mmCIF file of C-alpha atoms in Angstrom:
data_model
loop_
_atom_site.group_PDB
_atom_site.id
_atom_site.type_symbol
_atom_site.label_atom_id
_atom_site.label_comp_id
_atom_site.label_asym_id
_atom_site.label_seq_id
_atom_site.Cartn_x
_atom_site.Cartn_y
_atom_site.Cartn_z
ATOM 1 C CA UNK A 1 -0.046 -0.060 -0.061
ATOM 2 C CA UNK A 2 3.000 2.108 -0.057
ATOM 3 C CA UNK A 3 3.428 2.881 3.699
ATOM 4 C CA UNK A 4 6.292 2.116 5.925
ATOM 5 C CA UNK A 5 5.866 0.819 9.293
ATOM 6 C CA UNK A 6 8.419 1.442 12.247
ATOM 7 C CA UNK A 7 8.833 -0.534 15.512
ATOM 8 C CA UNK A 8 9.829 1.369 18.375
ATOM 9 C CA UNK A 9 9.890 0.835 22.266
ATOM 10 C CA UNK A 10 7.046 3.421 22.460
ATOM 11 C CA UNK A 11 4.574 1.798 20.031
ATOM 12 C CA UNK A 12 4.497 1.690 16.270
ATOM 13 C CA UNK A 13 4.367 4.403 13.657
ATOM 14 C CA UNK A 14 2.980 4.373 9.869
ATOM 15 C CA UNK A 15 4.501 6.783 7.301
ATOM 16 C CA UNK A 16 2.634 7.275 4.103
ATOM 17 C CA UNK A 17 5.158 9.542 2.373
ATOM 18 C CA UNK A 18 3.667 12.562 3.952
ATOM 19 C CA UNK A 19 3.227 12.334 7.673
ATOM 20 C CA UNK A 20 3.373 10.012 10.566
ATOM 21 C CA UNK A 21 0.595 8.195 12.451
ATOM 22 C CA UNK A 22 1.640 6.580 15.777
ATOM 23 C CA UNK A 23 -0.156 3.763 17.654
ATOM 24 C CA UNK A 24 0.110 2.474 21.228
ATOM 25 C CA UNK A 25 -1.610 0.597 23.881
ATOM 26 C CA UNK A 26 -4.239 3.341 23.751
ATOM 27 C CA UNK A 27 -4.888 2.284 20.343
ATOM 28 C CA UNK A 28 -4.972 -1.261 20.723
ATOM 29 C CA UNK A 29 -1.480 -2.603 20.913
ATOM 30 C CA UNK A 30 -0.831 -5.360 23.476
ATOM 31 C CA UNK A 31 2.283 -3.923 24.424
ATOM 32 C CA UNK A 32 4.305 -0.687 23.429
ATOM 33 C CA UNK A 33 7.473 -2.553 23.061
ATOM 34 C CA UNK A 34 7.312 -3.982 19.416
ATOM 35 C CA UNK A 35 10.275 -6.054 17.898
ATOM 36 C CA UNK A 36 9.194 -7.150 14.555
ATOM 37 C CA UNK A 37 6.308 -6.805 12.072
ATOM 38 C CA UNK A 38 4.777 -9.373 9.782
ATOM 39 C CA UNK A 39 2.406 -8.785 6.933
ATOM 40 C CA UNK A 40 0.010 -11.804 6.030
ATOM 41 C CA UNK A 41 -1.407 -12.967 2.975
ATOM 42 C CA UNK A 42 -4.760 -10.776 3.726
ATOM 43 C CA UNK A 43 -2.615 -7.774 4.084
ATOM 44 C CA UNK A 44 -2.950 -7.509 7.814
ATOM 45 C CA UNK A 45 0.195 -6.166 9.535
ATOM 46 C CA UNK A 46 1.059 -8.119 12.867
ATOM 47 C CA UNK A 47 2.916 -6.868 15.733
ATOM 48 C CA UNK A 48 5.227 -9.201 17.641
ATOM 49 C CA UNK A 49 5.598 -7.462 21.184
ATOM 50 C CA UNK A 50 7.666 -7.968 24.194
ATOM 51 C CA UNK A 51 5.031 -9.508 26.198
ATOM 52 C CA UNK A 52 4.327 -12.370 23.516
ATOM 53 C CA UNK A 53 0.793 -11.117 22.972
ATOM 54 C CA UNK A 54 0.299 -10.789 19.470
ATOM 55 C CA UNK A 55 -2.027 -8.133 17.669
ATOM 56 C CA UNK A 56 -2.575 -7.075 14.092
ATOM 57 C CA UNK A 57 -3.596 -4.013 12.047
ATOM 58 C CA UNK A 58 -6.655 -4.271 9.785
ATOM 59 C CA UNK A 59 -8.879 -1.545 8.007
ATOM 60 C CA UNK A 60 -7.471 1.248 10.357
ATOM 61 C CA UNK A 61 -7.844 -0.537 13.650
ATOM 62 C CA UNK A 62 -5.613 -2.977 15.733
ATOM 63 C CA UNK A 63 -7.089 -6.165 17.077
ATOM 64 C CA UNK A 64 -5.550 -8.685 19.661
ATOM 65 C CA UNK A 65 -4.880 -12.246 18.359
ATOM 66 C CA UNK A 66 -7.795 -14.420 19.608
ATOM 67 C CA UNK A 67 -5.736 -17.242 20.896
ATOM 68 C CA UNK A 68 -3.452 -15.033 22.964
ATOM 69 C CA UNK A 69 -4.329 -16.774 26.317
ATOM 70 C CA UNK A 70 -2.609 -20.029 24.634
ATOM 71 C CA UNK A 71 0.604 -18.173 23.859
ATOM 72 C CA UNK A 72 0.835 -17.065 27.374
ATOM 73 C CA UNK A 73 0.663 -20.454 28.654
ATOM 74 C CA UNK A 74 2.801 -21.879 26.399
ATOM 75 C CA UNK A 75 5.740 -19.287 26.514
ATOM 76 C CA UNK A 76 5.382 -17.202 29.481
ATOM 77 C CA UNK A 77 8.787 -16.044 29.913
ATOM 78 C CA UNK A 78 9.964 -15.073 26.417
ATOM 79 C CA UNK A 79 8.883 -13.017 23.332
ATOM 80 C CA UNK A 80 7.826 -14.304 20.001
ATOM 81 C CA UNK A 81 10.598 -13.677 17.631
ATOM 82 C CA UNK A 82 8.851 -14.723 14.262
ATOM 83 C CA UNK A 83 5.642 -15.915 12.984
ATOM 84 C CA UNK A 84 4.289 -17.154 9.513
ATOM 85 C CA UNK A 85 0.471 -17.535 8.453
ATOM 86 C CA UNK A 86 -0.571 -19.879 5.822
ATOM 87 C CA UNK A 87 -3.672 -19.690 3.486
ATOM 88 C CA UNK A 88 -5.548 -21.810 6.279
ATOM 89 C CA UNK A 89 -4.796 -19.277 8.762
ATOM 90 C CA UNK A 90 -2.295 -21.628 10.636
ATOM 91 C CA UNK A 91 -0.136 -19.444 12.584
ATOM 92 C CA UNK A 92 3.505 -20.798 13.062
ATOM 93 C CA UNK A 93 5.823 -19.135 15.612
ATOM 94 C CA UNK A 94 8.901 -19.162 17.302
ATOM 95 C CA UNK A 95 10.250 -18.001 20.432
ATOM 96 C CA UNK A 96 13.006 -15.870 21.204
ATOM 97 C CA UNK A 97 15.335 -18.569 22.974
ATOM 98 C CA UNK A 98 13.698 -21.865 22.308
ATOM 99 C CA UNK A 99 11.030 -23.699 20.640
ATOM 100 C CA UNK A 100 8.479 -23.391 17.965
ATOM 101 C CA UNK A 101 4.719 -24.249 17.412
ATOM 102 C CA UNK A 102 1.716 -23.772 15.598
ATOM 103 C CA UNK A 103 -2.049 -22.591 16.321
ATOM 104 C CA UNK A 104 -4.745 -23.403 14.033
ATOM 105 C CA UNK A 105 -7.555 -21.147 13.179
ATOM 106 C CA UNK A 106 -9.741 -23.115 15.510
ATOM 107 C CA UNK A 107 -7.382 -22.916 18.180
ATOM 108 C CA UNK A 108 -5.677 -26.360 18.138
ATOM 109 C CA UNK A 109 -1.840 -26.076 18.871
ATOM 110 C CA UNK A 110 1.355 -27.986 18.924
ATOM 111 C CA UNK A 111 4.450 -26.621 20.552
ATOM 112 C CA UNK A 112 7.853 -28.251 20.427
ATOM 113 C CA UNK A 113 10.716 -27.213 22.697
ATOM 114 C CA UNK A 114 14.359 -27.770 22.054
ATOM 115 C CA UNK A 115 16.182 -30.249 24.321
ATOM 116 C CA UNK A 116 17.596 -27.407 26.413
ATOM 117 C CA UNK A 117 16.598 -23.960 26.926
ATOM 118 C CA UNK A 118 19.895 -22.273 26.495
ATOM 119 C CA UNK A 119 20.569 -23.490 23.030
ATOM 120 C CA UNK A 120 20.322 -20.091 20.995
ATOM 121 C CA UNK A 121 17.574 -18.786 19.034
ATOM 122 C CA UNK A 122 15.368 -20.196 16.171
ATOM 123 C CA UNK A 123 13.419 -18.352 13.291
ATOM 124 C CA UNK A 124 11.123 -18.736 10.462
ATOM 125 C CA UNK A 125 12.290 -18.311 6.968
ATOM 126 C CA UNK A 126 9.947 -18.602 3.775
ATOM 127 C CA UNK A 127 11.533 -20.782 1.045
ATOM 128 C CA UNK A 128 9.320 -20.491 -1.895
ATOM 129 C CA UNK A 129 6.147 -22.210 -0.801
ATOM 130 C CA UNK A 130 7.787 -24.518 1.905
ATOM 131 C CA UNK A 131 8.413 -23.475 5.406
ATOM 132 C CA UNK A 132 11.865 -23.600 6.592
ATOM 133 C CA UNK A 133 12.768 -23.613 10.275
ATOM 134 C CA UNK A 134 16.199 -22.749 11.304
ATOM 135 C CA UNK A 135 18.002 -22.407 14.509
ATOM 136 C CA UNK A 136 20.433 -23.945 17.305
ATOM 137 C CA UNK A 137 19.653 -27.006 18.777
ATOM 138 C CA UNK A 138 21.329 -29.414 21.332
ATOM 139 C CA UNK A 139 21.922 -32.947 19.898
ATOM 140 C CA UNK A 140 25.620 -33.962 20.604
ATOM 141 C CA UNK A 141 26.774 -30.446 21.802
ATOM 142 C CA UNK A 142 29.227 -30.232 19.225
ATOM 143 C CA UNK A 143 30.296 -26.781 17.783
ATOM 144 C CA UNK A 144 27.900 -26.542 14.985
ATOM 145 C CA UNK A 145 24.406 -24.907 13.695
ATOM 146 C CA UNK A 146 21.450 -27.005 12.797
ATOM 147 C CA UNK A 147 19.122 -26.098 10.262
ATOM 148 C CA UNK A 148 15.569 -27.475 10.278
ATOM 149 C CA UNK A 149 13.325 -27.868 7.214
ATOM 150 C CA UNK A 150 9.800 -29.507 7.683
ATOM 151 C CA UNK A 151 10.260 -31.439 4.268
ATOM 152 C CA UNK A 152 13.875 -32.393 4.370
ATOM 153 C CA UNK A 153 14.735 -32.747 7.870
ATOM 154 C CA UNK A 154 17.961 -31.464 9.437
ATOM 155 C CA UNK A 155 21.263 -29.740 7.480
ATOM 156 C CA UNK A 156 24.163 -29.325 9.706
ATOM 157 C CA UNK A 157 26.547 -26.317 9.063
ATOM 158 C CA UNK A 158 29.988 -26.836 10.657
ATOM 159 C CA UNK A 159 31.518 -24.127 12.770
ATOM 160 C CA UNK A 160 35.275 -23.881 12.814
ATOM 161 C CA UNK A 161 36.163 -22.834 16.333
ATOM 162 C CA UNK A 162 32.880 -21.653 16.958
ATOM 163 C CA UNK A 163 31.059 -21.774 20.331
ATOM 164 C CA UNK A 164 27.909 -23.880 20.781
ATOM 165 C CA UNK A 165 24.737 -22.129 21.834
ATOM 166 C CA UNK A 166 25.306 -18.715 20.130
ATOM 167 C CA UNK A 167 22.470 -16.641 18.735
ATOM 168 C CA UNK A 168 21.779 -17.081 14.886
ATOM 169 C CA UNK A 169 20.806 -14.456 12.464
ATOM 170 C CA UNK A 170 19.301 -15.171 8.849
ATOM 171 C CA UNK A 171 18.936 -12.547 6.282
ATOM 172 C CA UNK A 172 16.722 -13.401 3.260
ATOM 173 C CA UNK A 173 18.192 -12.301 -0.208
ATOM 174 C CA UNK A 174 15.645 -14.059 -2.438
ATOM 175 C CA UNK A 175 12.874 -16.724 -2.085
ATOM 176 C CA UNK A 176 15.661 -19.442 -2.223
ATOM 177 C CA UNK A 177 18.972 -17.448 -1.063
ATOM 178 C CA UNK A 178 19.971 -16.112 2.248
ATOM 179 C CA UNK A 179 22.915 -15.299 4.375
ATOM 180 C CA UNK A 180 23.320 -16.639 7.706
ATOM 181 C CA UNK A 181 25.521 -15.303 10.598
ATOM 182 C CA UNK A 182 26.336 -16.955 13.890
ATOM 183 C CA UNK A 183 29.305 -16.180 16.341
ATOM 184 C CA UNK A 184 31.621 -14.836 13.623
ATOM 185 C CA UNK A 185 30.518 -17.495 11.000
ATOM 186 C CA UNK A 186 29.128 -16.084 7.891
ATOM 187 C CA UNK A 187 27.115 -18.717 5.602
ATOM 188 C CA UNK A 188 25.476 -18.168 2.112
ATOM 189 C CA UNK A 189 22.946 -20.284 0.640
ATOM 190 C CA UNK A 190 22.029 -20.200 -2.833
ATOM 191 C CA UNK A 191 19.490 -22.825 -3.960
ATOM 192 C CA UNK A 192 20.610 -26.126 -2.899
ATOM 193 C CA UNK A 193 24.383 -24.975 -2.211
ATOM 194 C CA UNK A 194 25.514 -23.943 1.160
ATOM 195 C CA UNK A 195 28.919 -22.525 1.888
ATOM 196 C CA UNK A 196 30.297 -20.772 5.243
ATOM 197 C CA UNK A 197 33.575 -18.952 6.224
ATOM 198 C CA UNK A 198 35.057 -17.622 9.444
ATOM 199 C CA UNK A 199 35.145 -14.037 9.540
ATOM 200 C CA UNK A 200 38.341 -12.105 10.711
ATOM 201 C CA UNK A 201 38.813 -11.752 14.499
ATOM 202 C CA UNK A 202 38.370 -7.897 14.131
ATOM 203 C CA UNK A 203 35.333 -8.207 12.302
ATOM 204 C CA UNK A 204 31.992 -6.894 14.199
ATOM 205 C CA UNK A 205 29.071 -8.972 14.138
ATOM 206 C CA UNK A 206 26.643 -8.852 11.235
ATOM 207 C CA UNK A 207 23.477 -7.138 12.392
ATOM 208 C CA UNK A 208 21.728 -6.749 8.961
ATOM 209 C CA UNK A 209 22.122 -7.700 5.438
ATOM 210 C CA UNK A 210 19.870 -6.329 2.724
ATOM 211 C CA UNK A 211 19.929 -6.543 -1.232
ATOM 212 C CA UNK A 212 18.433 -3.600 -3.196
ATOM 213 C CA UNK A 213 16.370 -3.510 -6.574
ATOM 214 C CA UNK A 214 19.914 -3.153 -8.436
ATOM 215 C CA UNK A 215 21.476 -6.129 -6.792
ATOM 216 C CA UNK A 216 23.660 -4.248 -4.460
ATOM 217 C CA UNK A 217 24.068 -5.942 -1.110
ATOM 218 C CA UNK A 218 24.347 -3.719 2.169
ATOM 219 C CA UNK A 219 25.968 -5.425 5.192
ATOM 220 C CA UNK A 220 25.426 -3.645 8.363
ATOM 221 C CA UNK A 221 27.584 -4.583 11.344
ATOM 222 C CA UNK A 222 27.387 -3.868 15.116
ATOM 223 C CA UNK A 223 28.836 -0.631 15.763
ATOM 224 C CA UNK A 224 30.735 -0.823 12.496
ATOM 225 C CA UNK A 225 28.453 0.981 9.868
ATOM 226 C CA UNK A 226 27.348 -0.339 6.605
ATOM 227 C CA UNK A 227 29.470 -1.808 3.710
ATOM 228 C CA UNK A 228 27.847 -1.798 0.285
ATOM 229 C CA UNK A 229 28.880 -4.344 -2.537
ATOM 230 C CA UNK A 230 27.923 -4.966 -5.879
ATOM 231 C CA UNK A 231 26.551 -8.357 -5.636
ATOM 232 C CA UNK A 232 25.805 -11.193 -2.924
ATOM 233 C CA UNK A 233 28.931 -12.871 -4.197
ATOM 234 C CA UNK A 234 31.148 -9.905 -3.390
ATOM 235 C CA UNK A 235 29.324 -9.570 -0.046
ATOM 236 C CA UNK A 236 30.121 -12.886 0.995
ATOM 237 C CA UNK A 237 33.681 -12.797 0.198
ATOM 238 C CA UNK A 238 33.845 -9.465 1.816
ATOM 239 C CA UNK A 239 36.346 -8.192 -0.585
ATOM 240 C CA UNK A 240 36.365 -4.748 -2.473
ATOM 241 C CA UNK A 241 33.088 -2.880 -0.934
ATOM 242 C CA UNK A 242 31.629 0.057 -3.054
ATOM 243 C CA UNK A 243 31.427 2.209 -0.022
ATOM 244 C CA UNK A 244 31.405 2.342 3.540
ATOM 245 C CA UNK A 245 28.598 4.494 5.600
ATOM 246 C CA UNK A 246 28.253 5.686 9.029
ATOM 247 C CA UNK A 247 31.391 3.988 10.732
ATOM 248 C CA UNK A 248 31.055 3.438 14.182
ATOM 249 C CA UNK A 249 27.273 3.575 14.210
ATOM 250 C CA UNK A 250 24.721 0.505 14.737
ATOM 251 C CA UNK A 251 22.383 -0.194 12.046
ATOM 252 C CA UNK A 252 19.143 -1.876 13.188
ATOM 253 C CA UNK A 253 17.284 -2.131 9.647
ATOM 254 C CA UNK A 254 17.617 -1.173 5.992
ATOM 255 C CA UNK A 255 14.879 -0.755 3.720
ATOM 256 C CA UNK A 256 14.457 0.380 -0.052
ATOM 257 C CA UNK A 257 11.191 1.941 -0.980
ATOM 258 C CA UNK A 258 9.361 2.171 -4.307
ATOM 259 C CA UNK A 259 11.346 5.111 -5.730
ATOM 260 C CA UNK A 260 14.677 3.468 -5.004
ATOM 261 C CA UNK A 261 15.461 5.467 -1.701
ATOM 262 C CA UNK A 262 16.998 3.891 1.170
ATOM 263 C CA UNK A 263 15.724 4.103 4.853
ATOM 264 C CA UNK A 264 18.262 3.221 7.640
ATOM 265 C CA UNK A 265 17.400 2.961 11.353
ATOM 266 C CA UNK A 266 20.351 3.768 13.336
ATOM 267 C CA UNK A 267 20.323 2.764 17.016
ATOM 268 C CA UNK A 268 19.976 5.800 19.234
ATOM 269 C CA UNK A 269 20.184 7.957 16.157
ATOM 270 C CA UNK A 270 16.625 7.753 14.533
ATOM 271 C CA UNK A 271 15.971 7.275 11.071
ATOM 272 C CA UNK A 272 18.042 8.395 7.890
ATOM 273 C CA UNK A 273 16.833 8.619 4.362
ATOM 274 C CA UNK A 274 19.156 8.567 1.038
ATOM 275 C CA UNK A 275 16.989 9.474 -1.786
ATOM 276 C CA UNK A 276 19.545 8.151 -4.238
ATOM 277 C CA UNK A 277 21.850 5.646 -3.088
ATOM 278 C CA UNK A 278 24.338 6.218 -6.075
ATOM 279 C CA UNK A 279 25.111 9.680 -4.444
ATOM 280 C CA UNK A 280 27.985 9.616 -1.957
ATOM 281 C CA UNK A 281 26.877 10.397 1.779
ATOM 282 C CA UNK A 282 29.380 12.522 3.888
ATOM 283 C CA UNK A 283 28.523 13.199 7.485
ATOM 284 C CA UNK A 284 29.787 16.517 8.702
ATOM 285 C CA UNK A 285 31.045 17.493 11.860
ATOM 286 C CA UNK A 286 29.511 19.895 14.379
ATOM 287 C CA UNK A 287 31.724 22.872 13.021
ATOM 288 C CA UNK A 288 30.749 22.231 9.603
ATOM 289 C CA UNK A 289 27.126 21.764 10.292
ATOM 290 C CA UNK A 290 27.130 25.403 11.912
#
């Protein structure tokens, strides 16, 4: 619909290109701290809040998920990290630390925990028409990351000198490709192929990866700004970035709008907008701004 939504710790905001409209618990949000959003096949925008009580925006109003009582019993001490809703309105969800489950439209639910509660995070990724669940899980307590696919079973990614039980991050590049980052290891899935490499010791952790309409890849690092690459292969190798932006800043989100402008959410620094990414961005010092 051409709107951009923003998650904050004080509610959510919707920007239509001209003005912002803000929503909080007074408008129906189940919690003012919102970590993630998800748009389903009906166009409803779901809000994943700190208290694990889901709600969604539809036709100008915010409504609570009718089975929030079940979520409260299932995962009382963690927030929901990701969800997916299929055409039967079955909701699949994962917790922040462990476990995933489904709740059908009528309320029937299934929940499966990992074998230990401290085994890291899992999440959901759409791989074409099939649902892929990925994450860390304890089997033999080896240094590795396990991916889980409902259709094909487990795929193991070996971690050289990695540590067991670390947080996992996955960044969709297309319907079949993604980058994955866990504890200093960067992986790249292209179709059925998966490769991974250890990043340098001085590398900051990868916080976000995004590919724009021209195929350029934006790689954001914790307190390390952004590096842009001409394609996904160059981004995986980490060689020859086109440009480095916002060094020393922590970028939490990257998004390209319909006109080709790029939006950046920078922790503790608000939102930046680059109308034409091919134009070099130079941040001025205080004296220069004056």
